[in-house]
Amino acid sequence: VYNNNAAAVRLPEWSEKYLAVFGDTLAGNTEYAELAEMFTAIENMNLEASKELVSALTVTEEQKEHFEKTYDGLFKKTVESDMIETKSGKIKVDGKEKSCTKVILTLGDKEVQKVLKAYIEAFEDDDEGKKILVDKVVAVFDALPAELKAEMGVSITADMLDQGIDEAVKQLKDSLDSIEFEGDIVITTYSSLVKTYAIDFEYTEGDNSAVVHVVFGKEGADIEVSVNDTELVTGKIIDKENTKALQLNVDQSGVKANVELGMNLKSDTETEVYV
């Protein structure tokens, strides 16, 4: 809750009371001078510019389609048959064991270079995609308060960003052949003829390995992150019609943490976002 003299927050699961800060009680108190400036900053906000910023940062369906059309399938084109191994296997999904085919793709340093090169070259030729990204960065800069832009002492323009992107892509291409990857990236999919049940992303280097294991269920996906066969993080992506959320759980070396981020679509005009 905010008005021109108070900012307040309420945590319903803890208390129905609001924890509030009042601007007039901070005035003249040097210990909280920076906090008092918050009220001035809010009052000076250009709400119209904020709306324009949100609009500019929103990725439209047309823009999504462009990136999908440009980059979807690039990875597949870099895969050679000798990089793939196929095995029969089993995977547990929603408490039931499923027979499946494990398709194992191993990428060494040369293969990783090949994949990166395919994406870099596609981006180099993607004038429309670069324009989308540049326009969004310029929109963010334009929405900054004039005094902040003056303090930064720099102006950000589309031409400047275009030039910077082109130089960065060229440098990356020139250095790609000299980049060395010590380990291997192994991607394993567990699937039937019509459905993908799970996918593993594993990085191995010598005797060490880190794995992200994702299993796709009826209402989302289960996530497990482990290092050298020791489970570090578990979680779940919830993907229901009216609820989208990410849950993460840590229980290691005496440290316990549970976090959930999500949103509930309450109606066509109301969305509840929570942490």
PDB file of C-alpha atoms in Angstrom:
ATOM      1  CA  VAL A   1       0.000   0.000   0.000  1.00  0.00           C
ATOM      2  CA  TYR A   2       1.307   3.487  -0.810  1.00  0.00           C
ATOM      3  CA  ASN A   3       0.138   7.068  -0.488  1.00  0.00           C
ATOM      4  CA  ASN A   4       2.139  10.284  -0.451  1.00  0.00           C
ATOM      5  CA  ASN A   5       3.200   9.850   3.166  1.00  0.00           C
ATOM      6  CA  ALA A   6       3.163   6.122   3.890  1.00  0.00           C
ATOM      7  CA  ALA A   7       4.473   2.895   2.427  1.00  0.00           C
ATOM      8  CA  ALA A   8       3.159  -0.282   4.060  1.00  0.00           C
ATOM      9  CA  VAL A   9       3.358  -4.037   3.637  1.00  0.00           C
ATOM     10  CA  ARG A  10       1.234  -6.830   5.115  1.00  0.00           C
ATOM     11  CA  LEU A  11       2.058 -10.542   5.330  1.00  0.00           C
ATOM     12  CA  PRO A  12      -1.343 -12.234   5.882  1.00  0.00           C
ATOM     13  CA  GLU A  13       0.093 -15.611   6.913  1.00  0.00           C
ATOM     14  CA  TRP A  14       2.037 -13.897   9.689  1.00  0.00           C
ATOM     15  CA  SER A  15      -0.214 -11.060  10.793  1.00  0.00           C
ATOM     16  CA  GLU A  16      -3.173  -9.014   9.584  1.00  0.00           C
ATOM     17  CA  LYS A  17      -1.375  -5.849  10.694  1.00  0.00           C
ATOM     18  CA  TYR A  18       0.570  -3.599   8.322  1.00  0.00           C
ATOM     19  CA  LEU A  19       4.229  -2.738   8.791  1.00  0.00           C
ATOM     20  CA  ALA A  20       4.432   0.906   7.724  1.00  0.00           C
ATOM     21  CA  VAL A  21       6.975   3.670   7.169  1.00  0.00           C
ATOM     22  CA  PHE A  22       5.750   7.284   7.338  1.00  0.00           C
ATOM     23  CA  GLY A  23       7.557   9.966   5.389  1.00  0.00           C
ATOM     24  CA  ASP A  24       6.909  12.779   7.872  1.00  0.00           C
ATOM     25  CA  THR A  25       8.565  10.828  10.698  1.00  0.00           C
ATOM     26  CA  LEU A  26      11.729  10.503   8.620  1.00  0.00           C
ATOM     27  CA  ALA A  27      12.051  14.175   7.752  1.00  0.00           C
ATOM     28  CA  GLY A  28      15.165  15.724   9.266  1.00  0.00           C
ATOM     29  CA  ASN A  29      16.424  12.371  10.552  1.00  0.00           C
ATOM     30  CA  THR A  30      19.829  11.888   8.930  1.00  0.00           C
ATOM     31  CA  GLU A  31      19.949   8.209   9.888  1.00  0.00           C
ATOM     32  CA  TYR A  32      17.013   7.517   7.571  1.00  0.00           C
ATOM     33  CA  ALA A  33      17.636  10.246   4.988  1.00  0.00           C
ATOM     34  CA  GLU A  34      18.036   7.781   2.123  1.00  0.00           C
ATOM     35  CA  LEU A  35      14.794   6.040   3.057  1.00  0.00           C
ATOM     36  CA  ALA A  36      12.993   9.385   3.133  1.00  0.00           C
ATOM     37  CA  GLU A  37      14.147   9.981  -0.443  1.00  0.00           C
ATOM     38  CA  MET A  38      12.019   6.974  -1.468  1.00  0.00           C
ATOM     39  CA  PHE A  39       8.863   9.073  -1.093  1.00  0.00           C
ATOM     40  CA  THR A  40      10.288  11.870  -3.203  1.00  0.00           C
ATOM     41  CA  ALA A  41      11.357   9.388  -5.861  1.00  0.00           C
ATOM     42  CA  ILE A  42       7.895   7.811  -6.012  1.00  0.00           C
ATOM     43  CA  GLU A  43       6.214  11.203  -6.258  1.00  0.00           C
ATOM     44  CA  ASN A  44       8.547  12.113  -9.120  1.00  0.00           C
ATOM     45  CA  MET A  45       7.856   8.906 -11.033  1.00  0.00           C
ATOM     46  CA  ASN A  46       6.504   9.356 -14.517  1.00  0.00           C
ATOM     47  CA  LEU A  47       3.677   6.822 -14.494  1.00  0.00           C
ATOM     48  CA  GLU A  48       3.004   7.323 -18.182  1.00  0.00           C
ATOM     49  CA  ALA A  49       6.648   6.538 -18.929  1.00  0.00           C
ATOM     50  CA  SER A  50       6.390   3.468 -16.693  1.00  0.00           C
ATOM     51  CA  LYS A  51       3.421   2.221 -18.722  1.00  0.00           C
ATOM     52  CA  GLU A  52       5.366   2.796 -21.927  1.00  0.00           C
ATOM     53  CA  LEU A  53       8.327   0.925 -20.452  1.00  0.00           C
ATOM     54  CA  VAL A  54       6.206  -2.094 -19.524  1.00  0.00           C
ATOM     55  CA  SER A  55       4.710  -2.049 -23.002  1.00  0.00           C
ATOM     56  CA  ALA A  56       8.143  -1.822 -24.627  1.00  0.00           C
ATOM     57  CA  LEU A  57       9.532  -4.710 -22.556  1.00  0.00           C
ATOM     58  CA  THR A  58       6.581  -6.991 -23.266  1.00  0.00           C
ATOM     59  CA  VAL A  59       7.456  -9.691 -25.799  1.00  0.00           C
ATOM     60  CA  THR A  60       4.648  -9.866 -28.335  1.00  0.00           C
ATOM     61  CA  GLU A  61       3.410 -13.032 -29.987  1.00  0.00           C
ATOM     62  CA  GLU A  62       4.828 -11.769 -33.277  1.00  0.00           C
ATOM     63  CA  GLN A  63       8.267 -11.320 -31.683  1.00  0.00           C
ATOM     64  CA  LYS A  64       8.105 -14.793 -30.092  1.00  0.00           C
ATOM     65  CA  GLU A  65       7.275 -16.290 -33.470  1.00  0.00           C
ATOM     66  CA  HIS A  66      10.249 -14.521 -35.025  1.00  0.00           C
ATOM     67  CA  PHE A  67      12.736 -15.935 -32.499  1.00  0.00           C
ATOM     68  CA  GLU A  68      11.197 -19.414 -32.721  1.00  0.00           C
ATOM     69  CA  LYS A  69      11.342 -19.358 -36.516  1.00  0.00           C
ATOM     70  CA  THR A  70      14.935 -18.086 -36.544  1.00  0.00           C
ATOM     71  CA  TYR A  71      16.504 -20.292 -33.865  1.00  0.00           C
ATOM     72  CA  ASP A  72      14.280 -23.355 -33.511  1.00  0.00           C
ATOM     73  CA  GLY A  73      15.973 -26.343 -35.120  1.00  0.00           C
ATOM     74  CA  LEU A  74      19.513 -24.902 -35.130  1.00  0.00           C
ATOM     75  CA  PHE A  75      20.642 -27.288 -32.407  1.00  0.00           C
ATOM     76  CA  LYS A  76      19.190 -30.280 -34.242  1.00  0.00           C
ATOM     77  CA  LYS A  77      21.082 -29.351 -37.399  1.00  0.00           C
ATOM     78  CA  THR A  78      24.415 -29.523 -35.550  1.00  0.00           C
ATOM     79  CA  VAL A  79      23.870 -33.076 -34.284  1.00  0.00           C
ATOM     80  CA  GLU A  80      25.669 -35.923 -36.073  1.00  0.00           C
ATOM     81  CA  SER A  81      24.660 -39.573 -35.786  1.00  0.00           C
ATOM     82  CA  ASP A  82      27.915 -40.608 -34.063  1.00  0.00           C
ATOM     83  CA  MET A  83      27.103 -38.192 -31.204  1.00  0.00           C
ATOM     84  CA  ILE A  84      23.959 -40.173 -30.289  1.00  0.00           C
ATOM     85  CA  GLU A  85      23.538 -43.419 -28.342  1.00  0.00           C
ATOM     86  CA  THR A  86      20.173 -45.171 -27.888  1.00  0.00           C
ATOM     87  CA  LYS A  87      19.220 -47.546 -25.048  1.00  0.00           C
ATOM     88  CA  SER A  88      16.079 -49.096 -23.585  1.00  0.00           C
ATOM     89  CA  GLY A  89      15.200 -47.870 -20.114  1.00  0.00           C
ATOM     90  CA  LYS A  90      12.562 -47.106 -17.472  1.00  0.00           C
ATOM     91  CA  ILE A  91      11.459 -43.864 -15.840  1.00  0.00           C
ATOM     92  CA  LYS A  92       8.995 -43.142 -12.997  1.00  0.00           C
ATOM     93  CA  VAL A  93       6.387 -40.505 -13.875  1.00  0.00           C
ATOM     94  CA  ASP A  94       3.490 -39.540 -11.569  1.00  0.00           C
ATOM     95  CA  GLY A  95       4.324 -42.559  -9.401  1.00  0.00           C
ATOM     96  CA  LYS A  96       4.151 -45.033 -12.294  1.00  0.00           C
ATOM     97  CA  GLU A  97       7.079 -46.741 -13.989  1.00  0.00           C
ATOM     98  CA  LYS A  98       7.180 -46.242 -17.746  1.00  0.00           C
ATOM     99  CA  SER A  99       9.194 -48.163 -20.314  1.00  0.00           C
ATOM    100  CA  CYS A 100      11.044 -45.765 -22.567  1.00  0.00           C
ATOM    101  CA  THR A 101      13.879 -45.179 -24.981  1.00  0.00           C
ATOM    102  CA  LYS A 102      16.888 -43.265 -23.675  1.00  0.00           C
ATOM    103  CA  VAL A 103      18.491 -41.094 -26.333  1.00  0.00           C
ATOM    104  CA  ILE A 104      21.912 -39.922 -25.128  1.00  0.00           C
ATOM    105  CA  LEU A 105      23.644 -37.023 -26.867  1.00  0.00           C
ATOM    106  CA  THR A 106      27.267 -36.291 -25.890  1.00  0.00           C
ATOM    107  CA  LEU A 107      28.903 -32.971 -26.764  1.00  0.00           C
ATOM    108  CA  GLY A 108      32.672 -32.609 -26.444  1.00  0.00           C
ATOM    109  CA  ASP A 109      34.590 -29.368 -26.943  1.00  0.00           C
ATOM    110  CA  LYS A 110      34.432 -29.469 -30.768  1.00  0.00           C
ATOM    111  CA  GLU A 111      30.707 -30.194 -30.731  1.00  0.00           C
ATOM    112  CA  VAL A 112      30.039 -27.356 -28.266  1.00  0.00           C
ATOM    113  CA  GLN A 113      32.017 -25.000 -30.516  1.00  0.00           C
ATOM    114  CA  LYS A 114      29.920 -26.137 -33.484  1.00  0.00           C
ATOM    115  CA  VAL A 115      26.649 -25.488 -31.637  1.00  0.00           C
ATOM    116  CA  LEU A 116      27.764 -22.040 -30.450  1.00  0.00           C
ATOM    117  CA  LYS A 117      28.947 -21.129 -33.946  1.00  0.00           C
ATOM    118  CA  ALA A 118      25.545 -22.040 -35.426  1.00  0.00           C
ATOM    119  CA  TYR A 119      23.742 -19.705 -33.005  1.00  0.00           C
ATOM    120  CA  ILE A 120      26.290 -16.899 -33.330  1.00  0.00           C
ATOM    121  CA  GLU A 121      26.074 -16.951 -37.130  1.00  0.00           C
ATOM    122  CA  ALA A 122      22.266 -17.039 -37.000  1.00  0.00           C
ATOM    123  CA  PHE A 123      22.247 -14.040 -34.637  1.00  0.00           C
ATOM    124  CA  GLU A 124      24.768 -12.216 -36.835  1.00  0.00           C
ATOM    125  CA  ASP A 125      22.305 -12.389 -39.742  1.00  0.00           C
ATOM    126  CA  ASP A 126      19.206 -11.728 -37.613  1.00  0.00           C
ATOM    127  CA  ASP A 127      18.696  -8.001 -38.191  1.00  0.00           C
ATOM    128  CA  GLU A 128      15.074  -8.132 -37.030  1.00  0.00           C
ATOM    129  CA  GLY A 129      15.946  -9.946 -33.792  1.00  0.00           C
ATOM    130  CA  LYS A 130      18.747  -7.493 -33.033  1.00  0.00           C
ATOM    131  CA  LYS A 131      16.358  -4.585 -33.620  1.00  0.00           C
ATOM    132  CA  ILE A 132      13.856  -6.086 -31.146  1.00  0.00           C
ATOM    133  CA  LEU A 133      16.551  -6.343 -28.450  1.00  0.00           C
ATOM    134  CA  VAL A 134      17.998  -2.895 -29.176  1.00  0.00           C
ATOM    135  CA  ASP A 135      14.572  -1.239 -29.057  1.00  0.00           C
ATOM    136  CA  LYS A 136      13.931  -2.746 -25.615  1.00  0.00           C
ATOM    137  CA  VAL A 137      17.276  -1.555 -24.199  1.00  0.00           C
ATOM    138  CA  VAL A 138      16.714   1.954 -25.594  1.00  0.00           C
ATOM    139  CA  ALA A 139      13.189   1.979 -24.083  1.00  0.00           C
ATOM    140  CA  VAL A 140      14.614   1.164 -20.647  1.00  0.00           C
ATOM    141  CA  PHE A 141      17.195   3.958 -20.933  1.00  0.00           C
ATOM    142  CA  ASP A 142      14.640   6.489 -22.164  1.00  0.00           C
ATOM    143  CA  ALA A 143      12.399   5.703 -19.171  1.00  0.00           C
ATOM    144  CA  LEU A 144      15.146   6.556 -16.643  1.00  0.00           C
ATOM    145  CA  PRO A 145      14.750   9.865 -14.755  1.00  0.00           C
ATOM    146  CA  ALA A 146      16.578  12.753 -16.434  1.00  0.00           C
ATOM    147  CA  GLU A 147      18.761  13.371 -13.359  1.00  0.00           C
ATOM    148  CA  LEU A 148      19.929   9.745 -13.335  1.00  0.00           C
ATOM    149  CA  LYS A 149      20.812   9.884 -17.029  1.00  0.00           C
ATOM    150  CA  ALA A 150      22.734  13.097 -16.341  1.00  0.00           C
ATOM    151  CA  GLU A 151      24.672  11.381 -13.519  1.00  0.00           C
ATOM    152  CA  MET A 152      25.528   8.476 -15.815  1.00  0.00           C
ATOM    153  CA  GLY A 153      27.022  10.945 -18.268  1.00  0.00           C
ATOM    154  CA  VAL A 154      26.300   8.694 -21.232  1.00  0.00           C
ATOM    155  CA  SER A 155      23.608   8.485 -23.852  1.00  0.00           C
ATOM    156  CA  ILE A 156      22.388   5.146 -25.213  1.00  0.00           C
ATOM    157  CA  THR A 157      21.194   5.149 -28.794  1.00  0.00           C
ATOM    158  CA  ALA A 158      20.112   2.452 -31.210  1.00  0.00           C
ATOM    159  CA  ASP A 159      23.091   3.182 -33.515  1.00  0.00           C
ATOM    160  CA  MET A 160      25.535   2.832 -30.618  1.00  0.00           C
ATOM    161  CA  LEU A 161      24.009  -0.486 -29.536  1.00  0.00           C
ATOM    162  CA  ASP A 162      23.959  -1.802 -33.104  1.00  0.00           C
ATOM    163  CA  GLN A 163      27.658  -1.081 -33.456  1.00  0.00           C
ATOM    164  CA  GLY A 164      28.460  -2.604 -30.057  1.00  0.00           C
ATOM    165  CA  ILE A 165      26.530  -5.800 -30.825  1.00  0.00           C
ATOM    166  CA  ASP A 166      28.223  -6.216 -34.212  1.00  0.00           C
ATOM    167  CA  GLU A 167      31.685  -5.766 -32.667  1.00  0.00           C
ATOM    168  CA  ALA A 168      30.908  -8.217 -29.847  1.00  0.00           C
ATOM    169  CA  VAL A 169      29.636 -10.873 -32.268  1.00  0.00           C
ATOM    170  CA  LYS A 170      32.735 -10.491 -34.444  1.00  0.00           C
ATOM    171  CA  GLN A 171      35.061 -10.842 -31.436  1.00  0.00           C
ATOM    172  CA  LEU A 172      33.156 -13.893 -30.226  1.00  0.00           C
ATOM    173  CA  LYS A 173      33.381 -15.542 -33.649  1.00  0.00           C
ATOM    174  CA  ASP A 174      37.116 -14.809 -33.861  1.00  0.00           C
ATOM    175  CA  SER A 175      37.784 -16.297 -30.407  1.00  0.00           C
ATOM    176  CA  LEU A 176      35.479 -19.315 -30.704  1.00  0.00           C
ATOM    177  CA  ASP A 177      38.085 -21.688 -32.155  1.00  0.00           C
ATOM    178  CA  SER A 178      40.431 -21.011 -29.242  1.00  0.00           C
ATOM    179  CA  ILE A 179      37.824 -21.627 -26.530  1.00  0.00           C
ATOM    180  CA  GLU A 180      38.506 -24.903 -24.709  1.00  0.00           C
ATOM    181  CA  PHE A 181      35.918 -26.953 -22.807  1.00  0.00           C
ATOM    182  CA  GLU A 182      37.506 -29.365 -20.355  1.00  0.00           C
ATOM    183  CA  GLY A 183      34.428 -31.546 -19.847  1.00  0.00           C
ATOM    184  CA  ASP A 184      31.529 -33.038 -21.772  1.00  0.00           C
ATOM    185  CA  ILE A 185      27.881 -32.023 -21.893  1.00  0.00           C
ATOM    186  CA  VAL A 186      25.534 -35.013 -21.959  1.00  0.00           C
ATOM    187  CA  ILE A 187      21.831 -34.578 -22.752  1.00  0.00           C
ATOM    188  CA  THR A 188      19.603 -37.614 -22.156  1.00  0.00           C
ATOM    189  CA  THR A 189      15.921 -37.794 -23.093  1.00  0.00           C
ATOM    190  CA  TYR A 190      13.516 -40.482 -21.857  1.00  0.00           C
ATOM    191  CA  SER A 191      10.654 -40.894 -24.296  1.00  0.00           C
ATOM    192  CA  SER A 192       8.147 -43.115 -26.052  1.00  0.00           C
ATOM    193  CA  LEU A 193       7.157 -42.755 -29.689  1.00  0.00           C
ATOM    194  CA  VAL A 194       4.672 -40.004 -28.809  1.00  0.00           C
ATOM    195  CA  LYS A 195       5.781 -38.460 -25.510  1.00  0.00           C
ATOM    196  CA  THR A 196       8.874 -37.163 -23.738  1.00  0.00           C
ATOM    197  CA  TYR A 197       8.824 -38.268 -20.090  1.00  0.00           C
ATOM    198  CA  ALA A 198      12.050 -36.683 -18.808  1.00  0.00           C
ATOM    199  CA  ILE A 199      15.316 -35.019 -19.739  1.00  0.00           C
ATOM    200  CA  ASP A 200      18.753 -34.854 -18.075  1.00  0.00           C
ATOM    201  CA  PHE A 201      21.392 -32.172 -18.569  1.00  0.00           C
ATOM    202  CA  GLU A 202      24.767 -33.378 -17.280  1.00  0.00           C
ATOM    203  CA  TYR A 203      28.176 -31.751 -17.233  1.00  0.00           C
ATOM    204  CA  THR A 204      31.092 -34.091 -16.584  1.00  0.00           C
ATOM    205  CA  GLU A 205      34.733 -33.238 -16.030  1.00  0.00           C
ATOM    206  CA  GLY A 206      37.005 -36.051 -14.917  1.00  0.00           C
ATOM    207  CA  ASP A 207      35.416 -37.721 -11.891  1.00  0.00           C
ATOM    208  CA  ASN A 208      33.081 -34.806 -11.232  1.00  0.00           C
ATOM    209  CA  SER A 209      29.578 -34.346 -12.599  1.00  0.00           C
ATOM    210  CA  ALA A 210      26.579 -32.066 -12.163  1.00  0.00           C
ATOM    211  CA  VAL A 211      23.119 -33.157 -13.310  1.00  0.00           C
ATOM    212  CA  VAL A 212      19.787 -31.389 -13.732  1.00  0.00           C
ATOM    213  CA  HIS A 213      17.023 -34.021 -13.966  1.00  0.00           C
ATOM    214  CA  VAL A 214      13.552 -32.895 -15.122  1.00  0.00           C
ATOM    215  CA  VAL A 215      10.507 -35.217 -15.189  1.00  0.00           C
ATOM    216  CA  PHE A 216       7.330 -34.054 -16.933  1.00  0.00           C
ATOM    217  CA  GLY A 217       4.106 -35.016 -15.139  1.00  0.00           C
ATOM    218  CA  LYS A 218       0.407 -34.264 -15.505  1.00  0.00           C
ATOM    219  CA  GLU A 219       0.536 -30.927 -13.671  1.00  0.00           C
ATOM    220  CA  GLY A 220       4.023 -29.696 -14.458  1.00  0.00           C
ATOM    221  CA  ALA A 221       7.566 -30.925 -13.987  1.00  0.00           C
ATOM    222  CA  ASP A 222       9.699 -32.244 -11.123  1.00  0.00           C
ATOM    223  CA  ILE A 223      13.270 -30.935 -10.910  1.00  0.00           C
ATOM    224  CA  GLU A 224      16.306 -32.421  -9.182  1.00  0.00           C
ATOM    225  CA  VAL A 225      19.820 -30.959  -9.165  1.00  0.00           C
ATOM    226  CA  SER A 226      22.691 -33.118  -7.956  1.00  0.00           C
ATOM    227  CA  VAL A 227      26.484 -32.927  -7.882  1.00  0.00           C
ATOM    228  CA  ASN A 228      28.572 -36.110  -7.765  1.00  0.00           C
ATOM    229  CA  ASP A 229      25.424 -38.140  -6.980  1.00  0.00           C
ATOM    230  CA  THR A 230      24.554 -35.909  -4.001  1.00  0.00           C
ATOM    231  CA  GLU A 231      21.151 -34.233  -4.226  1.00  0.00           C
ATOM    232  CA  LEU A 232      21.402 -30.472  -3.730  1.00  0.00           C
ATOM    233  CA  VAL A 233      18.082 -29.006  -4.834  1.00  0.00           C
ATOM    234  CA  THR A 234      14.648 -30.421  -5.591  1.00  0.00           C
ATOM    235  CA  GLY A 235      11.756 -28.509  -7.023  1.00  0.00           C
ATOM    236  CA  LYS A 236       8.644 -28.456  -9.102  1.00  0.00           C
ATOM    237  CA  ILE A 237       7.263 -26.388 -11.959  1.00  0.00           C
ATOM    238  CA  ILE A 238       3.489 -26.190 -11.525  1.00  0.00           C
ATOM    239  CA  ASP A 239       1.643 -25.605 -14.788  1.00  0.00           C
ATOM    240  CA  LYS A 240      -2.108 -25.705 -14.208  1.00  0.00           C
ATOM    241  CA  GLU A 241      -4.774 -23.779 -16.099  1.00  0.00           C
ATOM    242  CA  ASN A 242      -5.023 -20.996 -13.499  1.00  0.00           C
ATOM    243  CA  THR A 243      -1.797 -21.470 -11.523  1.00  0.00           C
ATOM    244  CA  LYS A 244       1.813 -21.170 -12.676  1.00  0.00           C
ATOM    245  CA  ALA A 245       4.550 -21.577 -10.072  1.00  0.00           C
ATOM    246  CA  LEU A 246       8.118 -22.623  -9.313  1.00  0.00           C
ATOM    247  CA  GLN A 247       8.963 -24.420  -6.051  1.00  0.00           C
ATOM    248  CA  LEU A 248      12.560 -24.972  -4.897  1.00  0.00           C
ATOM    249  CA  ASN A 249      13.686 -26.932  -1.827  1.00  0.00           C
ATOM    250  CA  VAL A 250      17.177 -27.154  -0.304  1.00  0.00           C
ATOM    251  CA  ASP A 251      18.156 -29.425   2.591  1.00  0.00           C
ATOM    252  CA  GLN A 252      21.929 -29.691   2.790  1.00  0.00           C
ATOM    253  CA  SER A 253      24.538 -29.474   5.559  1.00  0.00           C
ATOM    254  CA  GLY A 254      22.030 -28.125   8.061  1.00  0.00           C
ATOM    255  CA  VAL A 255      20.692 -25.527   5.639  1.00  0.00           C
ATOM    256  CA  LYS A 256      16.984 -25.787   4.857  1.00  0.00           C
ATOM    257  CA  ALA A 257      15.152 -23.485   2.477  1.00  0.00           C
ATOM    258  CA  ASN A 258      11.815 -23.646   0.718  1.00  0.00           C
ATOM    259  CA  VAL A 259      10.852 -21.045  -1.859  1.00  0.00           C
ATOM    260  CA  GLU A 260       7.793 -20.758  -4.074  1.00  0.00           C
ATOM    261  CA  LEU A 261       7.209 -18.119  -6.741  1.00  0.00           C
ATOM    262  CA  GLY A 262       3.994 -18.106  -8.701  1.00  0.00           C
ATOM    263  CA  MET A 263       0.861 -16.493  -9.959  1.00  0.00           C
ATOM    264  CA  ASN A 264      -2.823 -17.307  -9.836  1.00  0.00           C
ATOM    265  CA  LEU A 265      -5.015 -16.195 -12.719  1.00  0.00           C
ATOM    266  CA  LYS A 266      -8.108 -15.146 -10.788  1.00  0.00           C
ATOM    267  CA  SER A 267     -10.030 -13.714 -13.726  1.00  0.00           C
ATOM    268  CA  ASP A 268      -9.531 -12.172 -17.148  1.00  0.00           C
ATOM    269  CA  THR A 269      -8.585  -8.897 -15.453  1.00  0.00           C
ATOM    270  CA  GLU A 270      -6.934  -9.987 -12.181  1.00  0.00           C
ATOM    271  CA  THR A 271      -3.712 -11.898 -11.562  1.00  0.00           C
ATOM    272  CA  GLU A 272      -2.267 -12.592  -8.109  1.00  0.00           C
ATOM    273  CA  VAL A 273       1.535 -12.809  -7.972  1.00  0.00           C
ATOM    274  CA  TYR A 274       3.056 -14.289  -4.823  1.00  0.00           C
ATOM    275  CA  VAL A 275       6.331 -15.323  -3.176  1.00  0.00           C
TER     276      VAL A 275
END
